[in-house]
Every structure is written in structure tokens, then in C-alpha cells.
XYZ file of C-alpha atoms in Angstrom:
307
model
C 35.255 1.591 11.690
C 36.508 4.587 9.746
C 34.285 6.135 7.100
C 35.656 7.011 3.692
C 35.226 10.757 3.852
C 36.590 11.212 0.328
C 33.457 9.750 -1.249
C 31.215 12.415 -2.810
C 27.859 12.904 -1.161
C 25.248 11.071 -3.225
C 22.620 13.722 -2.668
C 24.910 16.470 -3.969
C 26.135 14.245 -6.796
C 22.582 13.477 -7.925
C 20.960 16.829 -7.425
C 23.280 19.755 -7.966
C 21.454 22.423 -9.939
C 23.251 23.549 -13.049
C 25.418 20.440 -13.416
C 23.768 19.637 -16.719
C 21.523 21.517 -19.086
C 17.874 20.661 -18.959
C 16.627 18.848 -22.043
C 14.297 20.952 -24.166
C 10.616 20.443 -23.544
C 9.068 18.381 -26.336
C 5.546 18.622 -27.552
C 3.479 15.527 -26.712
C 2.681 15.101 -30.406
C 6.220 15.749 -31.644
C 6.691 12.226 -32.955
C 3.373 12.369 -34.821
C 4.024 15.777 -36.335
C 6.979 14.457 -38.326
C 4.813 11.693 -39.780
C 2.106 14.191 -40.645
C 4.626 16.487 -42.337
C 5.975 13.601 -44.410
C 2.479 12.704 -45.647
C 1.870 16.387 -46.401
C 5.117 16.626 -48.358
C 6.602 19.419 -46.210
C 9.897 17.592 -45.594
C 11.162 16.166 -48.870
C 14.514 14.688 -49.720
C 16.600 17.209 -51.772
C 16.390 14.952 -54.849
C 12.589 14.752 -54.640
C 12.376 18.490 -54.073
C 14.516 19.153 -57.202
C 12.366 16.810 -59.344
C 9.203 18.518 -58.111
C 10.673 21.905 -59.022
C 11.513 20.697 -62.559
C 8.006 19.364 -63.051
C 6.560 22.656 -61.895
C 8.809 24.569 -64.327
C 7.837 22.337 -67.282
C 4.146 22.679 -66.462
C 3.580 18.973 -65.964
C 1.417 17.868 -63.073
C 2.821 15.513 -60.485
C 1.552 11.958 -60.796
C -1.221 11.166 -58.403
C -0.803 8.235 -56.134
C -2.722 5.280 -57.386
C -4.754 2.707 -55.593
C -1.710 0.478 -55.245
C 0.087 3.026 -53.113
C -2.958 3.483 -50.871
C -3.294 -0.284 -50.473
C 0.397 -0.517 -49.535
C -0.025 2.106 -46.822
C -3.027 0.250 -45.427
C -1.096 -3.034 -45.506
C 1.837 -1.503 -43.598
C -0.498 -0.053 -40.973
C -2.279 -3.386 -40.591
C 1.014 -5.260 -40.151
C 2.199 -2.700 -37.595
C -0.994 -3.080 -35.594
C -0.743 -6.865 -35.722
C 2.851 -6.798 -34.466
C 1.897 -4.454 -31.619
C -0.996 -6.737 -30.648
C 1.237 -9.821 -30.654
C 3.860 -8.038 -28.530
C 1.190 -6.992 -26.038
C -0.125 -10.548 -25.757
C 3.400 -11.919 -25.167
C 4.086 -9.353 -22.458
C 0.774 -10.155 -20.799
C 1.593 -13.879 -20.858
C 5.079 -13.383 -19.372
C 3.855 -11.305 -16.406
C 2.581 -14.287 -14.329
C 5.842 -16.176 -14.957
C 7.956 -13.219 -13.834
C 5.787 -12.718 -10.761
C 6.080 -16.409 -9.866
C 9.886 -16.341 -10.194
C 10.067 -13.173 -8.100
C 7.941 -14.819 -5.400
C 10.183 -17.909 -5.432
C 13.327 -15.786 -5.036
C 11.795 -13.824 -2.154
C 10.809 -17.089 -0.459
C 14.325 -18.504 -0.859
C 15.862 -15.336 0.575
C 13.577 -15.430 3.600
C 14.260 -19.132 4.172
C 18.040 -18.656 3.996
C 17.821 -15.640 6.303
C 15.838 -17.663 8.847
C 18.434 -20.461 8.679
C 21.253 -17.965 9.197
C 19.475 -16.417 12.176
C 18.933 -19.849 13.738
C 22.617 -20.722 13.279
C 23.608 -17.384 14.789
C 21.467 -18.035 17.875
C 22.997 -21.481 18.234
C 26.468 -19.997 17.941
C 25.677 -17.515 20.733
C 24.523 -20.338 23.023
C 27.638 -22.414 22.289
C 29.901 -19.439 22.934
C 28.203 -18.750 26.260
C 28.609 -22.391 27.289
C 32.273 -22.368 26.247
C 32.864 -19.174 28.219
C 31.330 -20.668 31.360
C 33.485 -23.796 31.090
C 36.638 -21.756 30.447
C 35.943 -19.427 33.368
C 35.414 -22.403 35.703
C 38.685 -23.987 34.551
C 40.706 -20.765 34.910
C 39.284 -19.954 38.354
C 41.094 -22.909 39.918
C 44.471 -21.130 40.180
C 45.921 -17.642 40.552
C 47.631 -17.895 37.187
C 44.333 -18.953 35.602
C 42.518 -15.977 37.147
C 45.162 -13.623 35.747
C 44.784 -15.179 32.293
C 41.016 -14.825 32.608
C 41.338 -11.067 33.248
C 43.642 -10.682 30.240
C 41.278 -12.677 28.031
C 38.301 -10.603 29.215
C 40.127 -7.343 28.397
C 41.137 -8.602 24.950
C 37.606 -9.886 24.287
C 36.081 -6.519 25.188
C 38.478 -4.706 22.839
C 37.624 -7.107 19.997
C 33.838 -6.981 20.734
C 33.963 -10.736 21.358
C 31.898 -10.607 24.583
C 28.413 -9.205 25.277
C 28.190 -5.869 27.076
C 25.448 -4.066 28.974
C 24.936 -0.741 30.723
C 23.588 2.749 30.134
C 24.031 4.466 26.821
C 22.749 6.726 24.065
C 20.370 5.541 21.332
C 20.284 7.429 18.000
C 17.531 6.702 15.467
C 17.780 7.388 11.723
C 15.022 6.694 9.213
C 13.991 7.673 5.703
C 11.780 10.679 5.200
C 8.035 9.919 5.170
C 6.656 8.864 1.805
C 5.278 11.711 -0.230
C 7.475 14.296 1.474
C 8.484 17.050 -1.005
C 12.103 17.017 -2.174
C 14.401 19.913 -1.446
C 14.688 22.415 -4.340
C 17.513 21.526 -6.714
C 18.009 18.009 -5.298
C 16.987 14.513 -6.316
C 13.680 13.091 -5.150
C 15.417 10.261 -3.237
C 17.430 12.676 -1.086
C 15.225 11.706 1.862
C 16.776 8.234 2.038
C 19.322 7.204 4.646
C 22.581 6.194 2.937
C 25.508 4.144 4.198
C 27.566 7.348 4.395
C 25.104 8.771 6.925
C 25.546 5.743 9.186
C 29.317 5.913 8.779
C 29.369 9.543 9.890
C 27.066 8.798 12.832
C 29.119 5.822 14.043
C 32.380 7.756 13.778
C 30.837 10.638 15.705
C 29.746 8.314 18.516
C 33.209 6.717 18.703
C 34.719 10.200 18.918
C 32.231 11.114 21.674
C 33.605 8.298 23.862
C 31.372 5.279 23.203
C 32.743 2.011 24.598
C 30.709 -0.187 22.257
C 28.331 0.459 19.344
C 25.669 -1.612 17.624
C 23.385 -0.957 14.632
C 19.980 -2.653 14.872
C 21.517 -5.098 17.345
C 24.494 -5.818 15.074
C 27.680 -5.288 17.121
C 30.465 -3.293 15.462
C 34.136 -4.213 15.650
C 37.246 -2.258 14.626
C 37.078 -3.976 11.225
C 33.303 -3.745 10.598
C 32.362 -2.251 7.241
C 29.215 -0.226 6.549
C 28.522 -0.292 2.830
C 25.637 -0.123 0.370
C 24.480 -2.937 -1.918
C 21.834 -1.570 -4.243
C 19.190 -0.002 -2.023
C 20.198 -2.023 1.077
C 22.746 -1.020 3.713
C 25.176 -3.772 4.694
C 26.641 -3.825 8.215
C 29.341 -6.471 8.494
C 27.966 -7.920 5.219
C 24.485 -8.314 6.710
C 21.610 -6.350 5.134
C 19.707 -4.069 7.480
C 16.548 -2.047 6.952
C 15.219 1.128 8.491
C 14.587 2.530 10.936
C 18.261 2.334 11.897
C 18.786 2.311 15.667
C 22.414 2.984 16.608
C 23.171 2.130 20.248
C 26.276 3.563 21.909
C 27.319 2.120 25.272
C 28.799 4.533 27.818
C 27.900 7.329 30.197
C 24.702 8.637 28.597
C 25.085 12.214 29.859
C 28.690 12.544 28.727
C 27.954 10.903 25.386
C 25.087 13.280 24.652
C 27.088 16.336 25.716
C 30.094 15.314 23.588
C 28.001 14.341 20.566
C 25.725 17.406 20.561
C 27.104 20.046 18.213
C 29.705 17.690 16.713
C 30.204 17.575 12.912
C 28.170 14.354 12.778
C 25.297 15.911 14.745
C 25.298 19.030 12.549
C 25.287 16.957 9.353
C 22.376 14.786 10.440
C 20.419 17.784 11.714
C 20.938 19.484 8.335
C 19.653 16.367 6.522
C 16.613 16.371 8.790
C 15.859 20.034 8.077
C 16.571 19.871 4.326
C 15.297 16.441 3.299
C 12.944 15.427 6.115
C 15.062 12.504 7.340
C 13.897 11.369 10.763
C 16.708 11.842 13.281
C 16.544 11.763 17.068
C 18.509 10.808 20.187
C 17.449 9.461 23.571
C 19.145 8.272 26.723
C 18.688 4.712 27.949
C 19.456 3.421 31.414
C 20.025 -0.142 30.257
C 21.192 -1.264 26.815
C 22.585 -4.627 25.810
C 24.808 -5.462 22.869
C 25.673 -9.035 21.828
C 29.107 -10.269 20.966
C 30.264 -9.692 17.418
C 30.952 -12.455 14.963
C 34.268 -14.231 15.095
C 37.076 -12.568 13.181
C 38.643 -14.850 10.604
C 42.386 -14.367 10.206
C 43.421 -14.140 6.571
C 47.085 -13.221 6.789
C 48.366 -14.009 10.315
C 49.935 -17.476 10.758
C 51.778 -18.977 13.742
C 55.547 -18.841 13.548
C 57.464 -22.072 13.427
C 59.253 -23.008 16.635
C 56.944 -21.066 18.969
C 55.558 -24.218 20.476
C 51.948 -23.530 19.554
């Protein structure tokens, strides 16, 4: 998996100081002051102002507002209050309906996720059974044993078989809630983004990892790590923090090669600046499952190849 390094960093994009001028600070009663000025006659239309000046020059007094005008103002205020009350009642009535629909959607999502997980577990069992039957069939001849070695090598390269051994485990998680934001940056800079996982995974591949998984999700050469709203998708499956990235390989060599790398320096800087939780540990025994089957979209068998 290769990260798109040309994408701008979301923290810098959202929080660069000086990118835009700050809006002027408004008085809390700014909207009411205009209304008060209009009633006081401080802001008059030019035509009204000219008529008032002519009346003042001729010595005639301005007509006083009658009772009809006062009744009209009271009527307008009463209608405005009634409309606001009706709108409030409608909003209050719609809240239970919205909450019920939200609860139904959450329930459907959890049910579909449970079904998908059950199907995935069944698929793993069927693959293991198929592998045992294939290995028993190929072990009956020398040619079959050679084919079995070739298939095992190709399966390991495509992440189609489970792997186990020692490795390095790297943990990433959002900053604790309530942590102060860095000066000049957005308040959500303490979140882990898909770009952070991309950089970490690429750094572990460069350090010599033989296999990598994120929260138990095995990565393949074509696995994508992308964002969908506030969720991070790994191979089109949403994952939540904390994000535990497991790299299979010699733990000592992996740690030595990864320490001080560009990925390690970036994540350490995010930890120091935004409070993101970042740490590494060695593990004597890690296990990664096989990845999902790759569906061919463009490759087709050639005619005349005999299968």
C-alpha cells in the first residue's frame, strides 16, 4: 500500500495561522442595536431624512404616531411571538422521531456488521478446510509437493495465508478528550487521520516488515487506507481507535530500522504537538489472518490456453 504523499496535511490545511483574516468581534447586542436605532429615528432613509428637514425648515411639527400605528406594532410583535412558539413546539415534537430513526439506523448497522463478521468467520473456516484437503492431495506425489511449495510462496506474497511469529506492535490513538489544542491549529488536530496510518504502514514496510495488519485486518499490496467522514476505512472496512498496527518480522531489526525514520519522526511530532498517543512495543508472538480474496476486474484467461 502506497500512501498519497501529495495530499495536503489536514491539520495544516485547517489550522494555519494567517490564512484568513479573523472576522471582527461583534457586540452581543449588535442585532438589537439596529432595531433600537430605527425606533429612535437615528437611521432614516434619505427620502425620509429630506422630508424631515423640510418640515423643520417650514416650522411644522412632525405628525405624531397615532394609536393605529402603536396597535400595528403590537400586532406584529404578537404574531412574531406566536410563530416562534409554534416553531419551538414543532421542533420539540420532531425530536423523538429523529431519535427513534437514529436508533433504528444504528441497530441496522450493528446487525449488518454482526452478519458480516459471522460470514467472515465462516469463510476463514472453509478456507482452512480447503487448504487441508489441497495439501493432502498434493502431498501424494513429488510434482504435487513442488506445486504446494509454489502455491505457498504465492499465497504468502498475496497475504492469502495466515502468518505468525515475532514482530513489532505500534499503537496510535486520538488525544485524550479535553486536551488543549496546539496554538494556531484546529481543535481536532488531536485526531488520528488516514494519512497518519498510511505513513506508519509505509514506514513499517520500508523497515522490513514481512506482513502488516491494522486492528487484525491484514493488508495486501492493493489495500487502501482512506477516510469516510470521521471513520477510517481499511480495505473498505471501518475501524475505530485505538489503532494497533502489527508488523511481522524480526522485532529487534524492525525497531532499529523504524526508529528515527521519517514516519517515526512525524508521529513523534504529532504526539508532542497535538497529544496523539503513540507508542511501540516488541511482541514475541503475533498472528495475522489471511486477507480477503482479491477479485480480478481486468484479467481474463486467454483463449487456447487449455484452462
